[in-house]
Tab-separated table of C-alpha atoms in Angstrom:
chain	number	residue	atom	x	y	z
A	229	MET	CA	40.761	12.142	-29.437
A	230	ASP	CA	43.883	12.896	-27.418
A	231	TYR	CA	43.330	16.607	-26.814
A	232	VAL	CA	40.998	19.532	-27.468
A	233	ASP	CA	42.190	22.791	-29.000
A	234	ILE	CA	39.830	25.074	-27.077
A	235	LEU	CA	37.571	24.108	-24.173
A	236	TYR	CA	34.677	26.485	-23.528
A	237	ALA	CA	33.026	27.314	-20.227
A	238	HIS	CA	29.504	27.579	-21.572
A	239	VAL	CA	27.563	30.083	-19.429
A	240	HIS	CA	29.074	31.141	-16.121
A	241	ASP	CA	28.272	28.893	-13.156
A	242	TYR	CA	27.439	31.235	-10.282
A	243	ASP	CA	27.192	28.293	-7.874
A	244	THR	CA	30.902	27.520	-8.228
A	245	PRO	CA	33.621	29.894	-6.974
A	246	LEU	CA	35.273	31.597	-9.926
A	247	GLU	CA	38.754	30.766	-8.677
A	248	GLU	CA	37.816	27.090	-8.650
A	249	ILE	CA	36.628	27.344	-12.261
A	250	CYS	CA	39.866	29.033	-13.320
A	251	ARG	CA	42.003	26.444	-11.525
A	252	GLY	CA	40.011	23.610	-13.101
A	253	PHE	CA	40.694	24.837	-16.626
A	254	HIS	CA	44.331	25.518	-15.714
A	255	GLU	CA	44.769	21.906	-14.600
A	256	VAL	CA	43.345	20.320	-17.767
A	257	ILE	CA	45.699	22.514	-19.807
A	258	GLU	CA	48.663	21.514	-17.635
A	259	ASP	CA	47.681	17.859	-18.098
A	260	GLY	CA	47.905	18.284	-21.876
A	261	LEU	CA	44.225	17.553	-22.462
A	262	VAL	CA	43.443	21.060	-23.706
A	263	PHE	CA	45.504	23.766	-25.403
A	264	TYR	CA	43.380	26.772	-24.385
A	265	TRP	CA	40.211	27.636	-22.533
A	266	ALA	CA	37.622	30.261	-23.318
A	267	THR	CA	34.263	31.571	-22.158
A	268	SER	CA	30.814	31.472	-23.732
A	269	ASN	CA	27.969	33.840	-22.908
A	270	TRP	CA	29.727	35.244	-19.860
A	271	GLU	CA	29.064	38.761	-18.638
A	272	PRO	CA	32.127	40.921	-19.401
A	273	GLU	CA	32.633	41.853	-15.746
A	274	VAL	CA	32.914	38.150	-14.843
A	275	VAL	CA	35.490	37.650	-17.599
A	276	LEU	CA	37.498	40.549	-16.202
A	277	GLU	CA	37.376	39.002	-12.742
A	278	ALA	CA	38.520	35.640	-14.154
A	279	LEU	CA	41.434	37.312	-15.929
A	280	ALA	CA	42.435	39.032	-12.677
A	281	ILE	CA	42.309	35.734	-10.763
A	282	CYS	CA	44.444	34.004	-13.383
A	283	GLU	CA	46.948	36.863	-13.285
A	284	ARG	CA	47.109	36.788	-9.489
A	285	PHE	CA	47.702	33.038	-9.221
A	286	ASN	CA	49.708	32.591	-12.445
A	287	LEU	CA	47.024	30.450	-14.096
A	288	HIS	CA	46.302	29.977	-17.779
A	289	LYS	CA	43.954	32.772	-18.824
A	290	PRO	CA	40.881	32.394	-21.042
A	291	ILE	CA	41.686	33.581	-24.567
A	292	GLY	CA	38.315	34.628	-25.942
A	293	SER	CA	34.566	34.317	-26.001
A	294	LYS	CA	31.777	32.656	-27.910
A	295	ASN	CA	28.962	35.197	-27.968
A	296	GLN	CA	25.982	35.968	-30.141
A	297	TYR	CA	26.946	38.569	-32.709
A	298	ASN	CA	25.238	39.582	-35.920
A	299	MET	CA	23.804	42.598	-37.747
A	300	LEU	CA	20.826	42.703	-35.402
A	301	VAL	CA	22.549	41.899	-32.078
A	302	ARG	CA	25.558	44.154	-31.570
A	303	LYS	CA	25.797	45.956	-28.218
A	304	LEU	CA	27.324	43.130	-26.173
A	305	GLN	CA	30.311	42.736	-28.452
A	306	GLU	CA	30.796	46.282	-29.720
A	307	VAL	CA	30.270	48.131	-26.430
A	308	ASP	CA	30.274	45.837	-23.402
A	309	TYR	CA	33.198	43.663	-24.590
A	310	ASP	CA	35.096	46.496	-26.280
A	311	SER	CA	37.643	46.992	-23.488
A	312	LEU	CA	38.238	43.249	-23.230
A	313	SER	CA	38.814	42.999	-26.957
A	314	LYS	CA	41.268	45.874	-27.063
A	315	LYS	CA	43.160	45.568	-23.776
A	316	TYR	CA	43.373	41.777	-23.551
A	317	LYS	CA	43.066	40.885	-27.264
A	318	TYR	CA	40.088	38.789	-26.164
A	319	GLY	CA	38.942	36.928	-29.256
A	320	LEU	CA	35.459	36.124	-30.515
A	321	ILE	CA	33.764	33.193	-32.171
A	322	ALA	CA	30.350	34.514	-33.140
A	323	TRP	CA	27.367	32.248	-32.693
A	324	SER	CA	24.157	32.913	-34.581
A	325	PRO	CA	25.850	35.185	-37.162
A	326	LEU	CA	22.684	34.848	-39.265
A	327	ALA	CA	20.342	35.583	-36.335
A	328	GLY	CA	18.889	32.099	-36.316
A	329	GLY	CA	18.340	32.249	-40.085
A	330	PHE	CA	16.541	35.590	-40.130
A	331	LEU	CA	19.445	37.208	-41.968
A	332	THR	CA	19.153	34.698	-44.804
A	333	GLY	CA	15.917	36.376	-45.837
A	334	LYS	CA	13.846	33.211	-45.532
A	335	TYR	CA	11.542	34.777	-42.920
A	336	LEU	CA	10.852	38.107	-44.618
A	337	ASN	CA	7.347	36.907	-45.496
A	338	GLY	CA	6.817	34.998	-42.262
A	339	ILE	CA	7.723	31.421	-41.361
A	340	PRO	CA	7.495	29.412	-44.610
A	341	GLU	CA	5.083	26.501	-44.510
A	342	ASP	CA	6.602	24.625	-47.450
A	343	GLN	CA	10.031	23.972	-45.887
A	344	ILE	CA	11.497	22.822	-42.585
A	345	THR	CA	13.288	25.568	-40.677
A	346	ARG	CA	14.439	26.141	-37.128
A	347	MET	CA	11.136	27.853	-36.448
A	348	ASN	CA	8.908	24.900	-37.367
A	349	ASP	CA	11.062	21.762	-37.177
A	350	PRO	CA	9.210	19.245	-34.972
A	351	LYS	CA	12.538	17.490	-34.334
A	352	SER	CA	14.188	20.631	-32.953
A	353	ALA	CA	16.319	20.089	-29.854
A	354	PHE	CA	14.832	23.305	-28.441
A	355	PRO	CA	11.149	24.137	-27.924
A	356	LEU	CA	9.854	25.969	-30.991
A	357	GLU	CA	8.428	28.759	-28.847
A	358	VAL	CA	11.917	29.387	-27.468
A	359	MET	CA	13.378	29.495	-30.978
A	360	LYS	CA	10.719	31.963	-32.108
A	361	LYS	CA	11.244	34.126	-29.034
A	362	LEU	CA	14.996	34.288	-29.641
A	363	PHE	CA	15.297	34.476	-33.397
A	364	PHE	CA	11.962	35.411	-34.954
A	365	SER	CA	9.730	37.646	-32.865
A	366	PRO	CA	12.370	40.324	-32.043
A	367	HIS	CA	13.147	40.819	-35.739
A	368	ALA	CA	9.831	40.171	-37.488
A	369	THR	CA	8.819	43.819	-37.596
A	370	GLU	CA	7.856	45.799	-40.667
A	371	GLN	CA	10.781	48.178	-40.148
A	372	THR	CA	13.411	45.444	-39.823
A	373	VAL	CA	12.013	43.455	-42.738
A	374	GLN	CA	12.224	46.511	-44.986
A	375	LYS	CA	15.815	47.118	-43.919
A	376	LEU	CA	16.711	43.548	-44.796
A	377	ARG	CA	15.088	43.945	-48.212
A	378	ASP	CA	17.267	47.012	-48.770
A	379	LEU	CA	20.330	45.070	-47.619
A	380	SER	CA	19.419	42.252	-49.986
A	381	ALA	CA	19.365	44.747	-52.861
A	382	LEU	CA	22.790	46.038	-51.789
A	383	ALA	CA	24.143	42.480	-51.690
A	384	GLU	CA	22.796	41.776	-55.170
A	385	SER	CA	24.478	44.920	-56.495
A	386	LEU	CA	27.765	43.377	-55.335
A	387	GLY	CA	26.959	40.013	-56.922
A	388	PHE	CA	26.004	38.222	-53.703
A	389	ASN	CA	22.960	37.576	-51.519
A	390	LEU	CA	21.826	38.601	-48.036
A	391	THR	CA	23.382	35.530	-46.378
A	392	HIS	CA	26.793	36.313	-47.861
A	393	LEU	CA	26.538	39.965	-46.821
A	394	ALA	CA	25.542	39.124	-43.237
A	395	LEU	CA	28.380	36.626	-42.774
A	396	ALA	CA	30.988	38.877	-44.385
A	397	TRP	CA	29.841	41.713	-42.117
A	398	VAL	CA	30.473	39.556	-39.028
A	399	MET	CA	33.856	38.349	-40.250
A	400	LYS	CA	34.908	41.903	-41.076
A	401	PHE	CA	34.691	42.795	-37.389
A	402	ASP	CA	38.259	43.392	-36.191
A	403	HIS	CA	37.939	41.207	-33.095
A	404	CYS	CA	36.091	38.278	-34.709
A	405	ASP	CA	38.165	35.143	-35.313
A	406	SER	CA	35.466	32.844	-36.664
A	407	ALA	CA	31.717	32.344	-36.952
A	408	LEU	CA	29.503	29.334	-36.234
A	409	ILE	CA	27.221	29.134	-39.266
A	410	GLY	CA	25.175	26.105	-38.198
A	411	ALA	CA	24.549	24.815	-41.733
A	412	ARG	CA	21.860	22.124	-41.899
A	413	ASN	CA	23.184	20.505	-45.085
A	414	VAL	CA	26.062	20.602	-47.586
A	415	ALA	CA	24.266	23.034	-49.905
A	416	GLN	CA	23.873	25.563	-47.082
A	417	LEU	CA	27.531	25.150	-46.117
A	418	GLU	CA	28.732	25.721	-49.678
A	419	ASP	CA	26.534	28.794	-50.021
A	420	CYS	CA	27.738	30.268	-46.728
A	421	LEU	CA	31.376	29.828	-47.749
A	422	LYS	CA	30.797	32.166	-50.703
A	423	SER	CA	30.768	34.979	-48.149
A	424	MET	CA	34.559	34.670	-48.037
A	425	ASP	CA	34.692	35.954	-51.627
A	426	LEU	CA	32.693	39.003	-50.581
A	427	LEU	CA	35.272	39.927	-47.937
A	428	GLU	CA	37.582	41.204	-50.691
A	429	LYS	CA	34.885	43.675	-51.780
A	430	PHE	CA	33.779	44.589	-48.275
A	431	THR	CA	35.328	48.054	-48.119
A	432	PRO	CA	34.683	50.601	-45.348
A	433	GLU	CA	32.367	52.340	-47.813
A	434	VAL	CA	30.286	49.183	-48.220
A	435	GLU	CA	30.191	48.673	-44.457
A	436	ALA	CA	29.081	52.275	-43.935
A	437	LYS	CA	26.221	51.680	-46.388
A	438	VAL	CA	25.243	48.518	-44.527
A	439	ASN	CA	25.277	50.252	-41.153
A	440	LYS	CA	23.329	53.215	-42.499
A	441	ILE	CA	20.586	50.893	-43.756
A	442	LEU	CA	20.539	48.893	-40.534
A	443	GLY	CA	20.621	51.804	-38.120
A	444	THR	CA	21.534	49.312	-35.388
A	445	ASN	CA	24.825	50.909	-34.360
A	446	PRO	CA	24.893	50.678	-30.563
A	447	THR	CA	25.509	53.891	-28.653
A	448	PRO	CA	29.206	53.999	-27.677
A	449	ARG	CA	30.258	54.669	-24.116
A	450	THR	CA	30.798	58.308	-23.209
A	451	ASN	CA	34.239	59.790	-22.625
A	452	PHE	CA	33.496	61.948	-19.583
A	453	THR	CA	36.696	63.946	-20.065
A	454	THR	CA	35.387	65.415	-23.316
A	455	TRP	CA	31.692	64.570	-22.884
A	456	THR	CA	31.682	62.966	-26.299
A	457	PRO	CA	31.120	59.343	-27.306
A	458	TYR	CA	34.091	57.114	-27.916
A	459	LYS	CA	34.695	56.314	-31.566
A	460	PRO	CA	32.373	53.513	-32.783
A	461	VAL	CA	34.216	50.253	-33.365
A	462	ARG	CA	32.708	49.897	-36.843
A	463	PRO	CA	32.445	52.457	-39.676
A	464	VAL	CA	29.332	54.599	-39.469
A	465	ALA	CA	27.807	56.824	-42.144
A	466	ALA	CA	28.398	60.489	-41.321
A	467	ALA	CA	24.693	61.184	-40.845
A	468	GLN	CA	24.584	58.588	-38.056
A	469	ARG	CA	27.335	60.056	-35.903
A	470	LYS	CA	25.909	61.659	-32.791
A	471	ARG	CA	27.659	63.801	-30.226
A	472	VAL	CA	26.630	64.352	-26.649
A	473	PRO	CA	25.766	68.060	-26.300
A	474	GLN	CA	28.004	70.020	-23.962
A	475	ASP	CA	26.643	72.380	-21.352
């Protein structure tokens, strides 16, 4: 391998001066080893500081992020990163677009005992308790499970399944460039790719139905000039729109 397209700074290193980090990535780009650099799991305020440093010293700027983003985890990307996405065209590669497999529907009746999954694989690179804490326990509630059953029915009405709907929903996000699906085998990869066919049918009306079922729309920031929320970055059913009452 002669070069890398994008080199990610995975998790911000608070023990290293940010200017030093920016200069390090600038140098590997100047040496022709990397085309671009990007961040992964950085707090948005640190990204903003890095962009300012690069602007001040005429360094190559990071071009985007790799953050968790899916139907169940939304606030970071839709609210906290919103200004970065719009002002700097800061891109996104979404990791865990299927919420660790929960959005495939395989865990709606608990962790299956008759198949190997990320929640019970003894060969997992991560402790199983960590996997469950991240991707199972937060979502394994009666309310969420029922919502996913309703979403599954919606997907079937369109000729697809819950996996396809969840992936298409992520890719329909204006600021999302790609998604890391983490397929464990060829069959899973081929099934996930069917979500691309759903994109053609994923109208704003369909998205509004999805978001109404989910009810996970994060609260937008408030415009203190008008004392009303900023417009949500994704379509929301009319019944979900909330305004901040004025005095």
